[in-house]
XYZ file of C-alpha atoms in Angstrom:
322
model
C -43.378 -63.782 2.900
C -46.316 -65.219 1.031
C -49.735 -63.481 1.371
C -53.135 -62.974 -0.472
C -53.033 -59.512 -1.959
C -55.604 -57.332 -3.421
C -54.108 -54.565 -5.664
C -57.614 -53.043 -5.941
C -60.747 -53.736 -3.982
C -63.190 -55.715 -6.106
C -64.147 -59.299 -6.976
C -62.585 -61.918 -4.841
C -61.043 -63.532 -7.916
C -58.812 -60.521 -8.491
C -56.743 -61.286 -5.520
C -53.637 -63.506 -5.796
C -50.957 -65.218 -3.623
C -47.699 -63.176 -3.973
C -44.309 -63.238 -2.594
C -43.517 -60.009 -0.613
C -40.498 -58.805 1.276
C -40.609 -59.339 4.968
C -41.546 -56.219 7.013
C -38.771 -54.942 9.171
C -39.573 -54.633 12.990
C -40.110 -51.250 14.658
C -40.022 -50.553 18.382
C -42.549 -52.543 20.409
C -43.214 -55.053 17.569
C -42.945 -58.762 17.233
C -42.852 -61.073 14.095
C -45.182 -64.072 14.177
C -44.735 -67.092 11.990
C -48.364 -67.861 11.204
C -49.699 -71.298 11.786
C -53.442 -70.472 11.330
C -55.469 -67.481 9.913
C -59.114 -67.131 10.892
C -61.552 -66.421 7.991
C -64.724 -64.250 8.655
C -67.434 -62.931 6.487
C -66.090 -59.398 6.933
C -62.900 -60.410 5.123
C -64.746 -60.938 1.757
C -66.658 -57.662 2.331
C -63.432 -55.652 2.793
C -61.823 -57.346 -0.104
C -64.680 -56.569 -2.468
C -64.902 -52.938 -1.093
C -68.394 -53.524 0.342
C -67.489 -52.879 4.005
C -68.483 -49.468 5.564
C -64.746 -48.803 6.028
C -62.705 -48.840 2.924
C -59.294 -50.479 3.365
C -56.219 -48.991 1.687
C -54.622 -50.887 -1.146
C -52.684 -53.006 -1.725
C -54.768 -54.944 0.871
C -54.138 -58.191 2.634
C -57.345 -59.461 4.412
C -57.348 -61.457 7.612
C -58.021 -60.126 11.148
C -57.180 -63.129 13.463
C -53.889 -65.177 13.432
C -52.159 -67.730 15.586
C -48.404 -68.533 15.384
C -45.138 -68.610 16.991
C -42.993 -65.507 17.751
C -39.854 -65.673 15.722
C -38.432 -62.181 16.395
C -38.941 -59.436 18.891
C -37.877 -55.807 19.028
C -35.262 -55.040 21.770
C -37.803 -53.198 23.978
C -40.282 -56.077 24.050
C -40.583 -57.754 27.417
C -44.075 -59.284 27.684
C -43.448 -62.210 25.336
C -40.391 -64.147 24.142
C -39.327 -65.977 20.942
C -41.055 -69.305 20.654
C -44.312 -68.285 22.460
C -47.499 -69.544 20.752
C -49.727 -66.526 20.639
C -52.931 -65.203 19.233
C -53.029 -61.725 17.688
C -56.074 -59.662 16.477
C -54.274 -57.980 13.651
C -57.322 -56.381 12.048
C -55.866 -56.847 8.469
C -52.923 -58.589 7.030
C -53.461 -62.017 8.497
C -53.849 -64.036 5.299
C -50.025 -64.559 5.132
C -47.367 -66.862 6.400
C -45.858 -64.223 8.678
C -47.216 -61.038 10.360
C -45.537 -58.136 12.180
C -47.680 -56.608 14.974
C -47.405 -54.755 18.222
C -46.380 -56.921 21.162
C -49.096 -55.324 23.311
C -51.720 -56.960 21.073
C -50.620 -60.591 21.360
C -51.865 -63.002 23.878
C -50.118 -66.217 24.840
C -52.504 -69.081 24.349
C -53.591 -71.816 26.732
C -52.954 -75.463 25.590
C -56.640 -76.112 25.758
C -57.054 -74.299 22.373
C -55.903 -75.716 19.159
C -54.384 -73.418 16.513
C -57.608 -73.647 14.458
C -59.878 -72.884 17.455
C -57.611 -70.081 18.637
C -57.482 -68.312 15.107
C -61.212 -68.340 14.835
C -62.717 -67.647 18.203
C -62.042 -63.787 18.615
C -64.566 -62.043 16.352
C -67.407 -64.456 16.986
C -66.822 -64.837 20.766
C -65.994 -61.266 21.419
C -69.092 -60.103 19.606
C -71.309 -62.328 21.676
C -69.438 -61.594 24.876
C -69.684 -57.847 24.320
C -73.412 -58.181 23.429
C -74.325 -60.231 26.453
C -72.251 -58.544 29.141
C -72.258 -54.875 27.991
C -74.989 -54.083 25.537
C -77.825 -56.463 26.717
C -76.746 -58.136 29.932
C -78.545 -61.553 29.900
C -80.766 -62.866 32.548
C -80.549 -66.605 33.301
C -83.657 -68.695 32.559
C -84.731 -66.313 29.681
C -85.153 -67.614 26.141
C -83.169 -66.536 23.078
C -83.638 -67.159 19.389
C -80.329 -67.165 17.608
C -80.519 -66.723 13.707
C -77.690 -68.146 11.508
C -76.843 -70.419 14.389
C -74.796 -72.780 12.325
C -72.241 -70.173 11.284
C -69.346 -68.901 13.373
C -71.131 -65.724 14.813
C -74.221 -67.656 15.669
C -72.466 -70.652 17.168
C -70.600 -68.473 19.509
C -73.802 -66.763 20.554
C -75.352 -70.206 21.309
C -72.230 -71.227 23.383
C -71.955 -67.870 25.332
C -75.725 -67.572 26.033
C -76.011 -71.191 27.105
C -73.063 -70.754 29.406
C -74.917 -67.820 31.113
C -77.997 -69.894 31.808
C -80.200 -68.686 28.929
C -82.333 -71.243 27.052
C -81.424 -71.100 23.346
C -83.391 -71.871 20.309
C -80.969 -72.241 17.356
C -82.251 -71.437 13.740
C -80.165 -72.555 10.885
C -80.584 -73.881 7.255
C -79.416 -77.500 7.451
C -79.346 -80.495 9.886
C -75.464 -80.223 9.954
C -75.557 -76.694 11.145
C -78.255 -77.405 13.742
C -76.223 -80.336 15.044
C -73.292 -78.045 15.819
C -75.659 -75.649 17.601
C -77.210 -78.463 19.717
C -73.774 -79.634 20.702
C -73.156 -76.128 22.193
C -76.188 -76.106 24.329
C -79.297 -75.175 22.129
C -82.329 -76.920 23.801
C -84.289 -76.690 20.581
C -83.626 -76.048 16.851
C -85.490 -74.710 13.863
C -84.647 -75.556 10.273
C -85.184 -72.333 8.417
C -85.263 -74.175 5.057
C -88.559 -75.921 5.811
C -90.044 -74.454 8.974
C -91.819 -71.162 9.894
C -89.144 -69.748 11.977
C -91.331 -67.022 13.764
C -94.220 -69.360 14.535
C -92.005 -72.254 15.664
C -89.946 -69.872 17.998
C -93.113 -68.667 19.551
C -94.390 -72.181 20.090
C -91.010 -73.383 21.627
C -90.813 -70.342 23.964
C -94.442 -70.455 25.080
C -95.549 -67.293 23.374
C -92.463 -65.305 22.551
C -88.685 -65.230 23.031
C -86.950 -62.719 25.393
C -83.972 -62.078 23.114
C -83.361 -62.286 19.287
C -79.645 -62.530 18.198
C -79.640 -61.565 14.568
C -76.481 -61.726 12.387
C -78.599 -62.503 9.305
C -81.067 -59.686 8.740
C -83.052 -59.430 5.643
C -86.568 -60.780 5.543
C -85.858 -63.411 8.132
C -84.764 -60.772 10.676
C -87.755 -58.642 9.924
C -90.137 -61.532 10.372
C -88.613 -62.887 13.490
C -88.927 -59.414 15.220
C -92.472 -60.622 15.711
C -91.253 -63.584 17.589
C -90.214 -61.428 20.537
C -92.398 -61.471 23.583
C -93.090 -58.712 26.151
C -90.087 -56.285 26.604
C -88.152 -58.576 24.163
C -84.880 -57.376 22.808
C -83.867 -57.550 19.116
C -80.096 -57.677 19.150
C -78.672 -56.378 15.844
C -75.495 -58.008 14.872
C -75.065 -58.015 11.016
C -76.791 -58.188 7.698
C -75.595 -61.264 5.733
C -78.912 -61.414 3.963
C -79.279 -57.599 3.739
C -80.494 -54.795 6.051
C -84.032 -55.500 7.446
C -86.717 -52.913 7.383
C -88.010 -53.040 10.932
C -91.575 -51.824 11.264
C -91.645 -49.245 14.153
C -95.180 -50.396 15.222
C -93.789 -53.920 15.855
C -91.075 -52.411 18.120
C -93.820 -50.411 20.002
C -96.096 -53.364 20.387
C -95.402 -55.405 23.504
C -92.755 -52.804 24.515
C -89.961 -54.381 22.442
C -86.551 -52.943 22.119
C -83.797 -52.896 19.441
C -80.134 -52.845 20.552
C -77.165 -52.415 18.194
C -73.906 -54.262 18.817
C -70.645 -52.857 17.390
C -67.811 -54.718 19.042
C -65.357 -53.102 16.543
C -65.971 -49.705 18.118
C -64.871 -51.089 21.370
C -61.613 -52.311 19.741
C -60.863 -48.936 18.215
C -61.614 -46.770 21.116
C -61.135 -48.812 24.354
C -58.044 -50.989 23.844
C -57.648 -51.820 27.583
C -61.264 -52.762 28.033
C -61.184 -54.937 24.914
C -57.961 -56.708 26.148
C -59.781 -57.614 29.383
C -62.797 -58.830 27.453
C -60.735 -61.149 25.253
C -58.815 -62.458 28.352
C -62.178 -63.144 30.041
C -63.240 -65.281 26.942
C -59.819 -67.163 26.994
C -60.339 -67.786 30.746
C -63.747 -69.153 30.120
C -62.397 -71.398 27.262
C -59.556 -72.566 29.423
C -61.892 -73.673 32.271
C -64.177 -75.548 29.855
C -67.140 -73.017 30.231
C -66.958 -72.252 26.451
C -66.259 -74.661 23.682
C -65.321 -73.053 20.216
C -65.879 -75.224 17.287
C -62.897 -76.847 15.440
C -62.803 -75.056 12.073
C -62.729 -76.372 8.526
C -59.229 -76.219 7.045
C -58.219 -74.618 3.864
C -54.702 -73.954 2.472
C -53.624 -70.364 2.290
C -53.402 -70.959 -1.599
C -57.195 -71.587 -1.421
C -58.053 -68.495 0.573
C -60.290 -67.084 -2.187
C -62.274 -70.298 -2.277
C -62.601 -70.275 1.406
C -64.051 -66.769 1.500
C -66.402 -67.639 -1.323
C -67.667 -70.762 0.409
C -68.263 -68.798 3.548
C -69.981 -66.076 1.622
C -72.323 -68.353 -0.066
C -73.141 -70.251 3.220
C -71.745 -73.590 2.222
C -69.888 -73.758 5.589
C -71.060 -75.094 8.896
C -69.071 -73.530 11.636
C -65.867 -71.666 11.172
C -62.980 -71.613 8.464
C -59.184 -71.423 8.947
C -56.294 -70.981 6.509
C -53.111 -72.953 7.076
C -50.069 -71.484 5.507
């Protein structure tokens, strides 16, 4: 098998494509010949050793894969050889084959391309968990989505719009904003040349009800002030750094701050998470949700793909094709 391997966690350029022996199957496992591997911001963080959980080395990044099952253990009955499946493998996905437990794979609907299927999970599961469990949305309310041109932000726009929420999308380029508009945003803000806070307040008639923030940094801190009465700041991530939220701005207008850690659900509540993923697949299958078709890189260009995503040169999602 071929895979991107980091012998030590550090700069992305220290990783390399290597030939490795195939992993033998154990009870309950399947072998998947990978046709697409999703690339997420967290992959570069883990590879560089900057994630809150340090991965053991040697390390193969990649948490989402799509492929065809080529081998099954004798005790596996829920899937068969030849099935096209999605698997949330956590790590090890930047490879041309993956061994994983059969209980983790999901047979895919024909409505999803390999690229869409390999890139929907982390983004859509985060938004779905946020909007159905952590902060159940009310139709007719207004939401400001920061980083709306990236995978996490686009999924939030898509899911919130499908739930009847009026979405204002904020991103740094016309290309990114066009993707958000295509997924239901009723208004957009170009963060490169507009005052995001003031424009959001203007578009919402005084203040938004929800702020979905995978960006953080100074933009996140500033946009806290765009929340209206009883507004909820939904904390997703910190691409631009961890914001320093002034407590007085939370107190004012009875604002709230809610953290969203979908990864904790995956680790501690497998059955609940499987249902969550199936609910998303059902919504995609019936046309309620519309994941973006990702930009394609070869597996050999995995480091460049992570770097481009890290430096925000990508509008939408990224997938590796072995």
